Amino acid sequence: MPKFSRRSLIQLESCHIVLQRLMKRVIERTDFSVICGFRGQKEQDKAYSDGRSKLKFPHSKHNTSPSLAVDIVPFPVDFQDIERFKELAAIVKEEWAAMPDEQKLRYRLEHGGDWKAFSDWPHWQIVFNDGGK
């Protein structure tokens, strides 16, 4: 059975507990790496300047503590293999659907791979349904 690397665990621990629970369910089904959780200003500025983010600090879901966003990649890592990202996305969505209903009432899950203007295959974020925290 796959398990998280030390680096993945460190990144995941910087994320909201809901994302932690979800990703721990997903790792039981398929191997992947957590490449980003929380990003401070320096990291967000670099992601923006490198074109990996469309948002400046502090407007990314990665910029909250705990992070409301997580970036994951299928293992072994190949950013060009979009089919593997799609397979991973299907598993994440299945596991989200299996999460407790009270959680899904409070949050919705968004995938950067579903965005029209900017596809961000590694990116997942939770959004509060009531607009609050």
Short mmCIF file of N, CA and C in Angstrom, two decimals:
data_model
loop_
_atom_site.label_atom_id
_atom_site.label_comp_id
_atom_site.label_asym_id
_atom_site.label_seq_id
_atom_site.Cartn_x
_atom_site.Cartn_y
_atom_site.Cartn_z
N MET A 1 0.86 -1.18 0.00
CA MET A 1 0.00 0.00 0.00
C MET A 1 0.90 1.24 0.00
N PRO A 2 0.54 2.25 -0.82
CA PRO A 2 1.34 3.48 -0.85
C PRO A 2 1.27 4.21 0.49
N LYS A 3 2.29 5.00 0.76
CA LYS A 3 2.28 5.85 1.95
C LYS A 3 3.02 7.14 1.63
N PHE A 4 2.75 8.15 2.42
CA PHE A 4 3.35 9.46 2.20
C PHE A 4 4.83 9.47 2.56
N SER A 5 5.60 10.20 1.78
CA SER A 5 7.00 10.45 2.13
C SER A 5 7.02 11.46 3.27
N ARG A 6 8.17 11.61 3.89
CA ARG A 6 8.33 12.59 4.96
C ARG A 6 8.01 13.99 4.45
N ARG A 7 8.51 14.33 3.25
CA ARG A 7 8.27 15.65 2.67
C ARG A 7 6.77 15.87 2.43
N SER A 8 6.09 14.86 1.90
CA SER A 8 4.65 14.98 1.67
C SER A 8 3.90 15.20 2.98
N LEU A 9 4.28 14.48 4.01
CA LEU A 9 3.62 14.64 5.31
C LEU A 9 3.80 16.05 5.87
N ILE A 10 5.00 16.59 5.73
CA ILE A 10 5.26 17.95 6.21
C ILE A 10 4.38 18.95 5.48
N GLN A 11 4.29 18.81 4.16
CA GLN A 11 3.43 19.70 3.38
C GLN A 11 1.96 19.52 3.75
N LEU A 12 1.54 18.29 3.89
CA LEU A 12 0.14 18.01 4.22
C LEU A 12 -0.24 18.55 5.59
N GLU A 13 0.67 18.47 6.54
CA GLU A 13 0.39 18.96 7.89
C GLU A 13 0.13 20.46 7.93
N SER A 14 0.55 21.20 6.90
CA SER A 14 0.31 22.64 6.85
C SER A 14 -1.08 22.96 6.29
N CYS A 15 -1.83 21.93 5.94
CA CYS A 15 -3.15 22.11 5.32
C CYS A 15 -4.29 21.97 6.33
N HIS A 16 -5.43 22.49 5.96
CA HIS A 16 -6.66 22.38 6.75
C HIS A 16 -6.93 20.89 7.02
N ILE A 17 -7.47 20.59 8.18
CA ILE A 17 -7.72 19.22 8.59
C ILE A 17 -8.62 18.47 7.59
N VAL A 18 -9.53 19.16 6.96
CA VAL A 18 -10.40 18.52 5.97
C VAL A 18 -9.58 18.01 4.79
N LEU A 19 -8.63 18.81 4.33
CA LEU A 19 -7.75 18.36 3.23
C LEU A 19 -6.85 17.22 3.70
N GLN A 20 -6.38 17.30 4.94
CA GLN A 20 -5.56 16.21 5.46
C GLN A 20 -6.33 14.90 5.47
N ARG A 21 -7.55 14.93 5.96
CA ARG A 21 -8.37 13.71 6.02
C ARG A 21 -8.63 13.15 4.62
N LEU A 22 -8.95 14.04 3.70
CA LEU A 22 -9.22 13.61 2.33
C LEU A 22 -8.00 12.96 1.71
N MET A 23 -6.85 13.60 1.81
CA MET A 23 -5.65 13.07 1.17
C MET A 23 -5.19 11.77 1.82
N LYS A 24 -5.45 11.60 3.10
CA LYS A 24 -5.10 10.34 3.76
C LYS A 24 -5.98 9.20 3.26
N ARG A 25 -7.19 9.51 2.85
CA ARG A 25 -8.06 8.49 2.23
C ARG A 25 -7.55 8.14 0.83
N VAL A 26 -7.14 9.17 0.10
CA VAL A 26 -6.69 8.96 -1.29
C VAL A 26 -5.41 8.13 -1.33
N ILE A 27 -4.47 8.37 -0.40
CA ILE A 27 -3.20 7.63 -0.42
C ILE A 27 -3.43 6.14 -0.19
N GLU A 28 -4.54 5.78 0.41
CA GLU A 28 -4.85 4.36 0.59
C GLU A 28 -5.21 3.68 -0.73
N ARG A 29 -5.50 4.47 -1.76
CA ARG A 29 -5.92 3.91 -3.05
C ARG A 29 -4.89 4.07 -4.16
N THR A 30 -4.06 5.11 -4.07
CA THR A 30 -3.10 5.37 -5.15
C THR A 30 -1.92 6.17 -4.63
N ASP A 31 -0.79 6.04 -5.29
CA ASP A 31 0.42 6.72 -4.85
C ASP A 31 0.51 8.11 -5.46
N PHE A 32 0.79 9.09 -4.62
CA PHE A 32 0.98 10.47 -5.07
C PHE A 32 1.83 11.21 -4.06
N SER A 33 2.32 12.37 -4.47
CA SER A 33 3.12 13.22 -3.59
C SER A 33 2.39 14.53 -3.33
N VAL A 34 2.54 15.03 -2.13
CA VAL A 34 2.04 16.36 -1.78
C VAL A 34 3.21 17.32 -1.99
N ILE A 35 3.07 18.22 -2.95
CA ILE A 35 4.19 19.10 -3.26
C ILE A 35 4.04 20.50 -2.67
N CYS A 36 2.83 20.85 -2.24
CA CYS A 36 2.66 22.18 -1.64
C CYS A 36 1.41 22.23 -0.78
N GLY A 37 1.57 22.82 0.38
CA GLY A 37 0.46 23.14 1.26
C GLY A 37 0.48 24.64 1.45
N PHE A 38 0.86 25.07 2.65
CA PHE A 38 0.95 26.50 2.94
C PHE A 38 2.10 27.14 2.17
N ARG A 39 1.84 28.34 1.65
CA ARG A 39 2.88 29.15 1.02
C ARG A 39 2.89 30.52 1.67
N GLY A 40 4.05 30.93 2.17
CA GLY A 40 4.22 32.27 2.68
C GLY A 40 4.40 33.26 1.54
N GLN A 41 4.67 34.51 1.88
CA GLN A 41 4.75 35.54 0.86
C GLN A 41 5.87 35.29 -0.15
N LYS A 42 7.03 34.89 0.32
CA LYS A 42 8.15 34.65 -0.60
C LYS A 42 7.81 33.54 -1.61
N GLU A 43 7.26 32.43 -1.11
CA GLU A 43 6.91 31.32 -1.98
C GLU A 43 5.78 31.68 -2.94
N GLN A 44 4.79 32.45 -2.45
CA GLN A 44 3.68 32.86 -3.30
C GLN A 44 4.15 33.83 -4.37
N ASP A 45 5.01 34.77 -4.00
CA ASP A 45 5.55 35.71 -4.98
C ASP A 45 6.30 34.96 -6.08
N LYS A 46 7.05 33.93 -5.71
CA LYS A 46 7.79 33.14 -6.70
C LYS A 46 6.82 32.35 -7.59
N ALA A 47 5.81 31.74 -6.99
CA ALA A 47 4.83 31.00 -7.78
C ALA A 47 4.14 31.93 -8.78
N TYR A 48 3.84 33.13 -8.36
CA TYR A 48 3.21 34.12 -9.24
C TYR A 48 4.16 34.53 -10.36
N SER A 49 5.39 34.87 -10.02
CA SER A 49 6.35 35.33 -11.04
C SER A 49 6.73 34.20 -12.00
N ASP A 50 6.70 32.95 -11.53
CA ASP A 50 7.00 31.80 -12.39
C ASP A 50 5.79 31.38 -13.24
N GLY A 51 4.63 31.99 -13.01
CA GLY A 51 3.44 31.64 -13.76
C GLY A 51 2.71 30.42 -13.23
N ARG A 52 3.08 29.93 -12.04
CA ARG A 52 2.42 28.77 -11.45
C ARG A 52 1.19 29.16 -10.64
N SER A 53 0.98 30.46 -10.44
CA SER A 53 -0.20 30.97 -9.75
C SER A 53 -0.64 32.25 -10.44
N LYS A 54 -1.93 32.47 -10.45
CA LYS A 54 -2.49 33.70 -11.01
C LYS A 54 -2.76 34.74 -9.93
N LEU A 55 -2.50 34.38 -8.68
CA LEU A 55 -2.82 35.25 -7.56
C LEU A 55 -1.57 35.69 -6.81
N LYS A 56 -1.55 36.97 -6.45
CA LYS A 56 -0.47 37.51 -5.63
C LYS A 56 -0.81 37.26 -4.16
N PHE A 57 0.23 37.25 -3.33
CA PHE A 57 0.06 37.12 -1.89
C PHE A 57 -0.76 38.31 -1.40
N PRO A 58 -1.71 38.14 -0.51
CA PRO A 58 -2.13 36.95 0.24
C PRO A 58 -3.43 36.35 -0.29
N HIS A 59 -3.67 36.42 -1.59
CA HIS A 59 -4.98 36.07 -2.15
C HIS A 59 -5.15 34.61 -2.56
N SER A 60 -4.12 33.80 -2.46
CA SER A 60 -4.22 32.38 -2.78
C SER A 60 -4.74 31.61 -1.58
N LYS A 61 -5.46 30.54 -1.83
CA LYS A 61 -5.90 29.65 -0.74
C LYS A 61 -4.70 29.00 -0.04
N HIS A 62 -3.54 28.98 -0.73
CA HIS A 62 -2.31 28.46 -0.12
C HIS A 62 -1.78 29.40 0.96
N ASN A 63 -2.23 30.65 0.99
CA ASN A 63 -1.67 31.66 1.88
C ASN A 63 -2.34 31.75 3.23
N THR A 64 -3.33 30.92 3.49
CA THR A 64 -3.94 30.89 4.82
C THR A 64 -3.24 29.82 5.66
N SER A 65 -3.32 29.98 6.94
CA SER A 65 -2.74 28.99 7.83
C SER A 65 -3.81 28.55 8.83
N PRO A 66 -4.26 27.30 8.74
CA PRO A 66 -3.78 26.26 7.83
C PRO A 66 -4.23 26.54 6.39
N SER A 67 -3.49 25.96 5.46
CA SER A 67 -3.75 26.17 4.05
C SER A 67 -5.09 25.56 3.63
N LEU A 68 -5.84 26.32 2.85
CA LEU A 68 -7.10 25.82 2.30
C LEU A 68 -6.88 25.18 0.94
N ALA A 69 -5.61 25.06 0.53
CA ALA A 69 -5.27 24.44 -0.75
C ALA A 69 -4.11 23.48 -0.58
N VAL A 70 -4.08 22.50 -1.48
CA VAL A 70 -2.98 21.53 -1.50
C VAL A 70 -2.69 21.20 -2.96
N ASP A 71 -1.43 21.04 -3.28
CA ASP A 71 -1.02 20.62 -4.62
C ASP A 71 -0.47 19.20 -4.51
N ILE A 72 -1.00 18.32 -5.36
CA ILE A 72 -0.59 16.91 -5.35
C ILE A 72 -0.26 16.46 -6.77
N VAL A 73 0.64 15.50 -6.88
CA VAL A 73 1.02 14.96 -8.19
C VAL A 73 1.11 13.44 -8.10
N PRO A 74 0.68 12.76 -9.17
CA PRO A 74 0.81 11.30 -9.18
C PRO A 74 2.28 10.92 -9.07
N PHE A 75 2.56 9.83 -8.38
CA PHE A 75 3.94 9.35 -8.23
C PHE A 75 4.13 8.09 -9.06
N PRO A 76 5.24 7.96 -9.79
CA PRO A 76 6.33 8.93 -9.92
C PRO A 76 5.87 10.17 -10.70
N VAL A 77 6.52 11.29 -10.41
CA VAL A 77 6.12 12.58 -10.93
C VAL A 77 6.46 12.73 -12.41
N ASP A 78 5.44 13.11 -13.18
CA ASP A 78 5.62 13.47 -14.59
C ASP A 78 4.54 14.51 -14.90
N PHE A 79 4.92 15.77 -14.86
CA PHE A 79 3.95 16.85 -15.04
C PHE A 79 3.31 16.86 -16.43
N GLN A 80 3.90 16.17 -17.38
CA GLN A 80 3.37 16.13 -18.75
C GLN A 80 2.29 15.06 -18.93
N ASP A 81 2.19 14.13 -18.00
CA ASP A 81 1.24 13.02 -18.12
C ASP A 81 -0.13 13.41 -17.54
N ILE A 82 -0.89 14.15 -18.33
CA ILE A 82 -2.17 14.67 -17.88
C ILE A 82 -3.17 13.54 -17.61
N GLU A 83 -3.06 12.44 -18.32
CA GLU A 83 -3.97 11.31 -18.08
C GLU A 83 -3.84 10.79 -16.65
N ARG A 84 -2.61 10.75 -16.13
CA ARG A 84 -2.43 10.29 -14.74
C ARG A 84 -3.01 11.31 -13.76
N PHE A 85 -2.91 12.61 -14.08
CA PHE A 85 -3.55 13.63 -13.24
C PHE A 85 -5.07 13.44 -13.25
N LYS A 86 -5.62 13.11 -14.40
CA LYS A 86 -7.07 12.89 -14.51
C LYS A 86 -7.49 11.67 -13.69
N GLU A 87 -6.69 10.60 -13.73
CA GLU A 87 -6.98 9.41 -12.94
C GLU A 87 -6.93 9.73 -11.45
N LEU A 88 -5.92 10.48 -11.03
CA LEU A 88 -5.81 10.89 -9.63
C LEU A 88 -7.00 11.76 -9.24
N ALA A 89 -7.39 12.68 -10.11
CA ALA A 89 -8.53 13.56 -9.83
C ALA A 89 -9.81 12.76 -9.63
N ALA A 90 -10.00 11.74 -10.43
CA ALA A 90 -11.21 10.91 -10.29
C ALA A 90 -11.24 10.25 -8.91
N ILE A 91 -10.10 9.78 -8.43
CA ILE A 91 -10.03 9.14 -7.11
C ILE A 91 -10.30 10.17 -6.01
N VAL A 92 -9.69 11.34 -6.13
CA VAL A 92 -9.92 12.40 -5.12
C VAL A 92 -11.41 12.72 -5.05
N LYS A 93 -12.04 12.88 -6.20
CA LYS A 93 -13.47 13.22 -6.22
C LYS A 93 -14.33 12.09 -5.65
N GLU A 94 -13.97 10.85 -5.92
CA GLU A 94 -14.70 9.72 -5.34
C GLU A 94 -14.58 9.72 -3.82
N GLU A 95 -13.38 9.97 -3.33
CA GLU A 95 -13.18 9.97 -1.88
C GLU A 95 -13.88 11.16 -1.23
N TRP A 96 -13.91 12.31 -1.93
CA TRP A 96 -14.64 13.46 -1.41
C TRP A 96 -16.13 13.11 -1.29
N ALA A 97 -16.66 12.44 -2.31
CA ALA A 97 -18.08 12.07 -2.30
C ALA A 97 -18.39 11.12 -1.14
N ALA A 98 -17.41 10.34 -0.70
CA ALA A 98 -17.60 9.39 0.39
C ALA A 98 -17.37 10.01 1.77
N MET A 99 -16.94 11.26 1.81
CA MET A 99 -16.71 11.93 3.10
C MET A 99 -18.05 12.20 3.78
N PRO A 100 -18.03 12.44 5.10
CA PRO A 100 -19.28 12.70 5.83
C PRO A 100 -20.07 13.88 5.25
N ASP A 101 -21.38 13.73 5.22
CA ASP A 101 -22.26 14.75 4.64
C ASP A 101 -22.11 16.11 5.32
N GLU A 102 -21.93 16.14 6.64
CA GLU A 102 -21.83 17.43 7.33
C GLU A 102 -20.61 18.22 6.83
N GLN A 103 -19.59 17.51 6.44
CA GLN A 103 -18.40 18.17 5.90
C GLN A 103 -18.70 18.78 4.53
N LYS A 104 -19.40 18.04 3.70
CA LYS A 104 -19.74 18.53 2.36
C LYS A 104 -20.76 19.66 2.41
N LEU A 105 -21.55 19.73 3.48
CA LEU A 105 -22.47 20.85 3.65
C LEU A 105 -21.71 22.14 3.98
N ARG A 106 -20.62 21.99 4.71
CA ARG A 106 -19.84 23.16 5.13
C ARG A 106 -18.84 23.62 4.06
N TYR A 107 -18.28 22.66 3.32
CA TYR A 107 -17.23 22.97 2.34
C TYR A 107 -17.58 22.39 0.98
N ARG A 108 -17.01 22.99 -0.04
CA ARG A 108 -17.03 22.35 -1.35
C ARG A 108 -15.58 22.23 -1.80
N LEU A 109 -15.33 21.22 -2.59
CA LEU A 109 -13.99 20.93 -3.08
C LEU A 109 -13.89 21.42 -4.52
N GLU A 110 -12.81 22.13 -4.82
CA GLU A 110 -12.56 22.60 -6.18
C GLU A 110 -11.23 22.06 -6.66
N HIS A 111 -11.20 21.71 -7.94
CA HIS A 111 -9.97 21.20 -8.56
C HIS A 111 -9.51 22.16 -9.64
N GLY A 112 -8.24 22.53 -9.60
CA GLY A 112 -7.67 23.43 -10.61
C GLY A 112 -7.72 22.85 -12.01
N GLY A 113 -7.81 21.54 -12.13
CA GLY A 113 -7.93 20.90 -13.44
C GLY A 113 -9.28 21.14 -14.08
N ASP A 114 -10.27 21.58 -13.28
CA ASP A 114 -11.60 21.87 -13.80
C ASP A 114 -11.78 23.33 -14.21
N TRP A 115 -10.79 24.16 -13.90
CA TRP A 115 -10.91 25.58 -14.23
C TRP A 115 -10.79 25.80 -15.72
N LYS A 116 -11.55 26.72 -16.25
CA LYS A 116 -11.56 26.99 -17.69
C LYS A 116 -10.39 27.88 -18.12
N ALA A 117 -10.13 28.95 -17.38
CA ALA A 117 -9.13 29.94 -17.81
C ALA A 117 -7.69 29.49 -17.57
N PHE A 118 -7.48 28.66 -16.57
CA PHE A 118 -6.12 28.30 -16.15
C PHE A 118 -6.17 26.91 -15.54
N SER A 119 -5.73 25.90 -16.28
CA SER A 119 -5.71 24.53 -15.75
C SER A 119 -4.52 24.36 -14.82
N ASP A 120 -4.82 24.00 -13.59
CA ASP A 120 -3.79 23.78 -12.58
C ASP A 120 -4.02 22.38 -12.03
N TRP A 121 -3.52 21.38 -12.76
CA TRP A 121 -3.81 19.98 -12.45
C TRP A 121 -3.44 19.55 -11.04
N PRO A 122 -2.34 20.02 -10.44
CA PRO A 122 -2.02 19.58 -9.08
C PRO A 122 -2.91 20.19 -7.99
N HIS A 123 -3.59 21.29 -8.28
CA HIS A 123 -4.23 22.12 -7.26
C HIS A 123 -5.62 21.63 -6.84
N TRP A 124 -5.82 21.57 -5.52
CA TRP A 124 -7.12 21.27 -4.90
C TRP A 124 -7.34 22.28 -3.80
N GLN A 125 -8.57 22.77 -3.65
CA GLN A 125 -8.86 23.70 -2.57
C GLN A 125 -10.27 23.48 -2.04
N ILE A 126 -10.42 23.85 -0.77
CA ILE A 126 -11.75 23.82 -0.17
C ILE A 126 -12.22 25.26 -0.05
N VAL A 127 -13.53 25.41 -0.23
CA VAL A 127 -14.17 26.72 -0.14
C VAL A 127 -15.32 26.56 0.86
N PHE A 128 -15.45 27.52 1.75
CA PHE A 128 -16.54 27.49 2.73
C PHE A 128 -17.85 27.82 2.03
N ASN A 129 -18.85 26.96 2.14
CA ASN A 129 -20.14 27.19 1.51
C ASN A 129 -20.84 28.41 2.06
N ASP A 130 -20.60 28.75 3.33
CA ASP A 130 -21.28 29.90 3.93
C ASP A 130 -20.46 31.18 3.82
N GLY A 131 -19.32 31.11 3.14
CA GLY A 131 -18.47 32.29 2.96
C GLY A 131 -17.60 32.60 4.16
N GLY A 132 -17.78 31.91 5.26
CA GLY A 132 -17.00 32.17 6.48
C GLY A 132 -15.96 31.12 6.72
N LYS A 133 -15.50 31.07 7.94
CA LYS A 133 -14.51 30.07 8.34
C LYS A 133 -15.08 29.23 9.43
#
